[in-house]
Coordinates of C-alpha atoms and ligand atoms in Angstrom, one line a residue:
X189 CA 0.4 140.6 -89.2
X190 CA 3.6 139.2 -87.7
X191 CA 5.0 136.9 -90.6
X192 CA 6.2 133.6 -89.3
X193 CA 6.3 129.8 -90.5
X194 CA 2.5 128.6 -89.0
X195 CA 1.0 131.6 -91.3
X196 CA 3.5 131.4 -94.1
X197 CA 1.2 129.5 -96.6
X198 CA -1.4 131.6 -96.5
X199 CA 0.3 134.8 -97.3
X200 CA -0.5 136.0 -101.0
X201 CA 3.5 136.6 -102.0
X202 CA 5.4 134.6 -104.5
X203 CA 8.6 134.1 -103.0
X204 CA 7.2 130.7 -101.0
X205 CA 5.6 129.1 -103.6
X206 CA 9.0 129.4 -105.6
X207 CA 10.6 127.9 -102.1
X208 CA 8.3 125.4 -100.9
X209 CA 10.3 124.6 -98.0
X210 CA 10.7 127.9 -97.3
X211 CA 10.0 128.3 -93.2
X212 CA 9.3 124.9 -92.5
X213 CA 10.3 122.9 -89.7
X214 CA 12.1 119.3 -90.6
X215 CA 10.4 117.2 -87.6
X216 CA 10.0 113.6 -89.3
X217 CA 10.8 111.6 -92.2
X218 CA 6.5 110.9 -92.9
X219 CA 7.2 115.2 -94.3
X220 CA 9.0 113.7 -97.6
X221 CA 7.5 112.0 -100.8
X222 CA 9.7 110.7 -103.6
X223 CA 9.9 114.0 -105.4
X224 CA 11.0 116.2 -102.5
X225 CA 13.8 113.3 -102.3
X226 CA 14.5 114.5 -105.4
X227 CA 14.8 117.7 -105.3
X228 CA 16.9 117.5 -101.9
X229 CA 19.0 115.1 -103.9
X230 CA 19.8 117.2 -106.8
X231 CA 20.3 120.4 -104.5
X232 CA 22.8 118.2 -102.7
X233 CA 24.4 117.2 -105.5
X234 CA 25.1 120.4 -106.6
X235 CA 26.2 121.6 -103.2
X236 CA 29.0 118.8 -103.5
X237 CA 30.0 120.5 -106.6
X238 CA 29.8 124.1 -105.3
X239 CA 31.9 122.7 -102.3
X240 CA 34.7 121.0 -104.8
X241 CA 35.0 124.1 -106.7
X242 CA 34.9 127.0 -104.9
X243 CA 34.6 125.7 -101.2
X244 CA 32.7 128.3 -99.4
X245 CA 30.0 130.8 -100.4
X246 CA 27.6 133.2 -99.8
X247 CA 24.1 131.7 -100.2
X248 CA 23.2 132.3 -96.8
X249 CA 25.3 135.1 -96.0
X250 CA 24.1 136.6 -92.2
X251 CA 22.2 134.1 -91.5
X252 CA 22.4 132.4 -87.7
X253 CA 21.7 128.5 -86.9
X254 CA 21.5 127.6 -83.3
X255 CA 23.2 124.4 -82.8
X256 CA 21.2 122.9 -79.8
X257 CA 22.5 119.5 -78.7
X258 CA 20.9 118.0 -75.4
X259 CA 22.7 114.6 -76.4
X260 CA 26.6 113.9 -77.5
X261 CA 27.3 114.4 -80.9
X262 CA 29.9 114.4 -83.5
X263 CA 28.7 114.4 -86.8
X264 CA 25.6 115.9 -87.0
X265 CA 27.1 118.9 -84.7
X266 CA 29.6 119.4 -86.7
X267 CA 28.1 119.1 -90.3
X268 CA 25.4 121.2 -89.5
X269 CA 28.2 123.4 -88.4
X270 CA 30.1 123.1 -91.7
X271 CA 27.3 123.3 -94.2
X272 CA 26.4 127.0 -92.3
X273 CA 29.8 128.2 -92.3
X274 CA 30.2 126.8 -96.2
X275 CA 27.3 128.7 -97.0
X276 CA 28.5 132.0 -95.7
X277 CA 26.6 132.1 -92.6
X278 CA 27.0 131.2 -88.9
X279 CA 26.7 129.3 -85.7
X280 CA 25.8 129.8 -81.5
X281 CA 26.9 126.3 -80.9
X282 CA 25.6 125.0 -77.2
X283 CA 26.7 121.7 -77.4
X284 CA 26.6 121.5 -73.9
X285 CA 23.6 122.6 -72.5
X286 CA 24.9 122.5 -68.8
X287 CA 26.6 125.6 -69.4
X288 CA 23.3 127.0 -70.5
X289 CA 20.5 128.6 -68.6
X290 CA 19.1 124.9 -69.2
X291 CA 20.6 123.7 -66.2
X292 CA 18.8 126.2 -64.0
X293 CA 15.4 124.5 -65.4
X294 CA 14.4 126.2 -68.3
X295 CA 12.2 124.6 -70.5
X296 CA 12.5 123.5 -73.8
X297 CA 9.8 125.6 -74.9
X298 CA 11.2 128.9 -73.6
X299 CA 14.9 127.8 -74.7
X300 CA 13.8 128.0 -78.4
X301 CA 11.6 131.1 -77.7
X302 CA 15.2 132.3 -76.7
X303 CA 17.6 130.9 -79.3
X304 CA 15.3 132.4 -82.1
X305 CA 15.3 135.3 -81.3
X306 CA 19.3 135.5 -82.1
X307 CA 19.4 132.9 -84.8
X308 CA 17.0 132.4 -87.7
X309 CA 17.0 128.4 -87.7
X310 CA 17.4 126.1 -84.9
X311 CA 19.0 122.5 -84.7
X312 CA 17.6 120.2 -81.9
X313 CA 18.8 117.1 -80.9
X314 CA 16.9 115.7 -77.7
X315 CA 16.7 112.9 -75.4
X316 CA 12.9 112.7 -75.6
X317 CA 10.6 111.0 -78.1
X318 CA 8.5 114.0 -79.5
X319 CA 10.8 116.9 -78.3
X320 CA 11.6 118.1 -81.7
X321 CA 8.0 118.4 -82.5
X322 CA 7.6 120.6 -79.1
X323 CA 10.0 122.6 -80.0
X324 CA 9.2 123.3 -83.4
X325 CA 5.4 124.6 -82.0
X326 CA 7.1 127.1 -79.7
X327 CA 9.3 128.6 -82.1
X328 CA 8.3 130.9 -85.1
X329 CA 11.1 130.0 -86.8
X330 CA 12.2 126.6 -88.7
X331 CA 13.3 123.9 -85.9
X332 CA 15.3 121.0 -87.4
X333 CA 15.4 117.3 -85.5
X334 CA 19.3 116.3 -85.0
X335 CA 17.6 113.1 -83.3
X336 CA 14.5 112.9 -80.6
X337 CA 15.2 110.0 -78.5
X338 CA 14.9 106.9 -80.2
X339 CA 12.4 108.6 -82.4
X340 CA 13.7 110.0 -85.2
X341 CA 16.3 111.2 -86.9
X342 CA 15.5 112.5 -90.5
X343 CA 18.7 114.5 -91.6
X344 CA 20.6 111.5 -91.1
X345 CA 18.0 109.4 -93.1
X346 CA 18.2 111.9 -95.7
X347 CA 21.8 111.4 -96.1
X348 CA 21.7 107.8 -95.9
X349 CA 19.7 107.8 -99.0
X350 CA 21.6 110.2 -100.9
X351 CA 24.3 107.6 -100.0
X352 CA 22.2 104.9 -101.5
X353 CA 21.5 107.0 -104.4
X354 CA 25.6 108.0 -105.1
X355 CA 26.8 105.0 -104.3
X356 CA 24.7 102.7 -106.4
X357 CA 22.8 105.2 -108.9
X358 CA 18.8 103.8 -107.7
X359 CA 17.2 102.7 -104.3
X360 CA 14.0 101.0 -106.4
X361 CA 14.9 97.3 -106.6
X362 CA 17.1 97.1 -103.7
X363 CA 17.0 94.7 -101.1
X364 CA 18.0 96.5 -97.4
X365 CA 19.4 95.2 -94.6
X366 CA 19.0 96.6 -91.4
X367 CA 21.2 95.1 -88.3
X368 CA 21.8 95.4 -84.7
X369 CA 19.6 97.8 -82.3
X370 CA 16.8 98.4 -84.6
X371 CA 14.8 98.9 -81.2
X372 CA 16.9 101.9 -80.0
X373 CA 18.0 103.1 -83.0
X374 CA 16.6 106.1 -84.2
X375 CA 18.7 106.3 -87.7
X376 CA 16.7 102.9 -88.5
X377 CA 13.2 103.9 -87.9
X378 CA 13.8 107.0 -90.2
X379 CA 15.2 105.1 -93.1
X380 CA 13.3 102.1 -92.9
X381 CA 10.4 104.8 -93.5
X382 CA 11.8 106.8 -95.8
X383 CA 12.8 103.2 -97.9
X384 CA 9.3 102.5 -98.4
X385 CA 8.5 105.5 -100.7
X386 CA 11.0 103.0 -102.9
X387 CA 10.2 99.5 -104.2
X388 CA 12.9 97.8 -101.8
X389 CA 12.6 94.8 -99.9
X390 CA 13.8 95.2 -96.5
X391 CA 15.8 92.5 -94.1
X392 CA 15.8 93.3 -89.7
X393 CA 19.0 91.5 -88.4
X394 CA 18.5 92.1 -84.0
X395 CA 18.9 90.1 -81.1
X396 CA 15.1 88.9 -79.7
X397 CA 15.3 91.7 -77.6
X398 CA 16.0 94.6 -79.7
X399 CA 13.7 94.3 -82.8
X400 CA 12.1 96.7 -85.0
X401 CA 9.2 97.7 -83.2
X402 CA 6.5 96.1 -84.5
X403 CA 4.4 99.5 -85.2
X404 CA 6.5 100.5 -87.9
X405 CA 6.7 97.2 -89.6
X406 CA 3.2 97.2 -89.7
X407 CA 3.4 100.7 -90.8
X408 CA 5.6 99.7 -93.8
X409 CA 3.1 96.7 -94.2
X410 CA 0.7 98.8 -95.3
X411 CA 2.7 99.9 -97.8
X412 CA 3.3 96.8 -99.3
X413 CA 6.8 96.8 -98.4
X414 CA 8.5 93.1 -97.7
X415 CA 9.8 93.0 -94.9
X416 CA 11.9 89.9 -93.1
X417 CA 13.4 89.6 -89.7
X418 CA 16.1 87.5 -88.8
X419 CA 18.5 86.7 -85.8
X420 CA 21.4 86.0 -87.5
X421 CA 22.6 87.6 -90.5
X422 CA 24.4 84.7 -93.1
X423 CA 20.8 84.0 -94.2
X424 CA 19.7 87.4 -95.7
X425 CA 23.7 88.8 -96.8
X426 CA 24.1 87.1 -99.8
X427 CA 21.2 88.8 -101.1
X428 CA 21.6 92.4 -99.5
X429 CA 22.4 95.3 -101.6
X430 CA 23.1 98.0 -98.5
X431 CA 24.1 96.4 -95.4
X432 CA 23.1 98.9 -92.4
X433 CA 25.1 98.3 -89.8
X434 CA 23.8 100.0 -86.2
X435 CA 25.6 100.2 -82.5
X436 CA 23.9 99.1 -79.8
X437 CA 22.8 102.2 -77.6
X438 CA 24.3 101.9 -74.6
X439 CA 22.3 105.0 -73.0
X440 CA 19.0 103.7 -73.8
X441 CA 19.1 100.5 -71.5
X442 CA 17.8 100.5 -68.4
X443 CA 20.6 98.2 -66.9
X444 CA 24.3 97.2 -67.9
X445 CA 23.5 93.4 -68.0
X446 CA 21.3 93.4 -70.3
X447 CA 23.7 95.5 -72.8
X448 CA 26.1 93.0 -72.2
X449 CA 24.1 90.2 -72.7
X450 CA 23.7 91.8 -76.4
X451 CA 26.3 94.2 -77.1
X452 CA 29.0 92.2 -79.1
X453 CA 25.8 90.1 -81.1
X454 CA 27.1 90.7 -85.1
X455 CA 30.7 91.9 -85.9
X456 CA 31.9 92.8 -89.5
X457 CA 34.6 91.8 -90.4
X458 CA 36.3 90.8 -94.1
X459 CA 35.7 87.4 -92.9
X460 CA 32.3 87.6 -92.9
X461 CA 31.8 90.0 -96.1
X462 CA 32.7 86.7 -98.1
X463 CA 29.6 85.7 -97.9
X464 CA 28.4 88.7 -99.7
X465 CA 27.8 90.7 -103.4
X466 CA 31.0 92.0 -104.5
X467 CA 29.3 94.9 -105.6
X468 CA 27.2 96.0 -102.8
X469 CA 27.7 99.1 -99.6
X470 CA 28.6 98.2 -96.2
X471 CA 26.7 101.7 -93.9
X472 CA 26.5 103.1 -90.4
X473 CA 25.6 106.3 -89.2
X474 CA 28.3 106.1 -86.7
X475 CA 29.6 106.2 -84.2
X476 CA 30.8 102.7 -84.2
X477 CA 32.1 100.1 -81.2
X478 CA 33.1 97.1 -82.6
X479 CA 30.3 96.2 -84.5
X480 CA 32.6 96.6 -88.1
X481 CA 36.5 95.9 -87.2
X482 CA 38.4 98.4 -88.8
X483 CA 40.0 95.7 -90.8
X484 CA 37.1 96.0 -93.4
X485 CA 37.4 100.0 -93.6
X486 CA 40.0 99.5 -96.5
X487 CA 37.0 97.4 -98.5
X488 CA 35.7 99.1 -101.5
X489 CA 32.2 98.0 -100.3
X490 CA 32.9 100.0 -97.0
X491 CA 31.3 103.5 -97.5
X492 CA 30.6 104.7 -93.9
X493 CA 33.3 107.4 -94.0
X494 CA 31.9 108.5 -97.4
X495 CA 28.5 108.4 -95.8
X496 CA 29.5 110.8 -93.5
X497 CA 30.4 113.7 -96.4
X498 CA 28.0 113.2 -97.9
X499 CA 26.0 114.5 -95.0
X500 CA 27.7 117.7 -95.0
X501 CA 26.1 117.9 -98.8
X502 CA 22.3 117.2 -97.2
X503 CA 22.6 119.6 -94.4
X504 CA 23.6 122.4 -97.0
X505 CA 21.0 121.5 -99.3
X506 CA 18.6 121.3 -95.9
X507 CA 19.3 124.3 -94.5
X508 CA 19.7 126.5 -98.2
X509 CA 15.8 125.4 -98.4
X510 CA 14.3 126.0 -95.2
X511 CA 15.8 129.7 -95.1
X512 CA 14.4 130.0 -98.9
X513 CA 17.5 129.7 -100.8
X514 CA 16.7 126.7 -102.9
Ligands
LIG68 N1 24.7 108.9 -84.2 C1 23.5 108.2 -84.4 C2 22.4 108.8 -83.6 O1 22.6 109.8 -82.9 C3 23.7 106.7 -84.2 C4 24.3 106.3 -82.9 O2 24.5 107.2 -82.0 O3 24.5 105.1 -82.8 O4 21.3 108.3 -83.6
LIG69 N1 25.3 109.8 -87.1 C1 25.2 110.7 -86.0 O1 24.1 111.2 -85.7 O2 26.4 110.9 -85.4 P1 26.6 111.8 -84.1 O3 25.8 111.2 -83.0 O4 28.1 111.9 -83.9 O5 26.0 113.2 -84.5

């Protein structure tokens, strides 16, 4: 029998059961409960120290990622990049997948089938709603989402709540505000899931026409999470423990005027952080354009750069599990 991640489970060896993430694909935040949180927590933790102290290592020496990335990206490119090389292993990076045999029509299906075949786990990030999912039945081996439309995106969820957790020490008890493109935004429909394994109250701050979509609230409804939506934001800062601050995304609207008509709605500024806790985290996944002025970065509330190490520390502790190493 050919040993591969949809037979895994049922094969009578110890190693998996020691590794229980061991071959699986990473498709969508509903995977995680509030222990794997903290387990993927602690590993990252320690990979922060492991990275502080001796920088690189051999964890995943020889091992391969395929870095495949239908959309721009910076981050999530690059820190799944980073974490690899930290752990001793490395990257085929196609970053631009119109120098690949993609632009002569292959599908997504058979690119996988391909990239596996070098590489023993596989990074996907996708224009399409459900891509990561179709990807991660064609290939044997473990397919991570880097962001499937303006489905998900779970790594970056991940590391926005191991944000939450650094920065303030607890997510239960917190109350959440979410603001700007909460329609679009893929980042947002991953946390706002993942925030509701926790006792957290949670605030929407869009325009009319870019509000959380209302399957998810009612999703989060039947969790008994309490949930608010506003269109302006001075009613709900005072209160807010994390500000989430999202860009609007261009690409996903079907015509320039209506981005315009909504693409400057909520600026951050120190002006407008008055209004809030002294001790509370101003977030964004990045990239930004305009919607926090850079006047604000020098705020000790401001931890969107921080945010963005401590994905490095996630995608380490992400990728040590799936290939069986933590
Ligand atoms: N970088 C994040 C994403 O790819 C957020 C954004 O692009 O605005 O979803
Ligand atoms: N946060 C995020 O996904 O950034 P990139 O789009 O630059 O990867």
């Amino acid at each position: 029998m050919t040993i591969n991640k949809h037979n895994l489970s049922h094969l009578p060896l110890g190693d998996h059961k020691t590794a229980p993430w061991y071959g699986k694909d990473i498709i969508s935040v509903k995977q995680f409960d509030r222990e794997a949180l903290e387990y993927i927590f602690a590993v990252s933790h320690e990979m922060h120290d492991m990275v502080d102290h001796i920088g690189t290592f051999d964890l995943l020496k020889g091992k391969i990622l395929a870095n495949l990335f239908y959309e721009p990206s910076t981050r999530t490119s690059s820190s799944f990049t980073a974490a690899m090389e930290r752990l001793g292993g490395s990257v085929i990076p196609i970053n631009e997948v119109k120098y690949s045999s993609v632009s002569k029509g292959e599908s997504l299906a058979d690119t996988v089938r391909t990239l596996e075949c070098y590489a023993d786990v596989i990074v996907l990030r996708h224009p399409e709603v459900g891509s990561a999912a179709i990807a991660a039945k064609a290939a044997h081996k473990p397919v991570i989402n880097a962001g499937d439309g303006i489905g998900e995106h779970p790594t970056q969820a991940l590391l926005d709540a191991f944000t939450i957790r650094e920065e303030i020490g607890h997510l239960d008890g917190l109350t959440v505000t979410l603001l700007g493109d909460l329609k679009h935004g893929r980042t947002v429909h991953s946390l706002a899931r993942l925030l509701s394994l926790y006792k957290v109250k949670i605030n929407y701050v869009s325009p009319d026409i870019l509000r959380m979509p209302p399957e998810l609230i009612d999703e989060l409804k039947q969790k008994g999470i309490e949930q608010t939506e506003y269109f302006t934001l001075d009613e709900c800062l005072p209160q807010t423990d994390v500000l989430y601050v999202t860009r609007v995304q261009k690409e996903r609207f079907a015509d320039e005027a209506t981005y315009e008509s909504v693409k400057g709605a909520y600026v951050i500024d120190p002006t407008v952080m008055k209004a809030a806790k002294e001790r509370m985290i101003v977030m964004h996944p990045l990239p930004r354009v305009g919607e926090i002025s850079t006047e604000f970065d020098n705020d000790p509330r401001a931890a969107y750069f921080r945010q963005m190490e401590y994905g490095l520390y996630v995608r380490m502790a992400l990728l040590a599990m799936v290939l069986g190493k933590a």
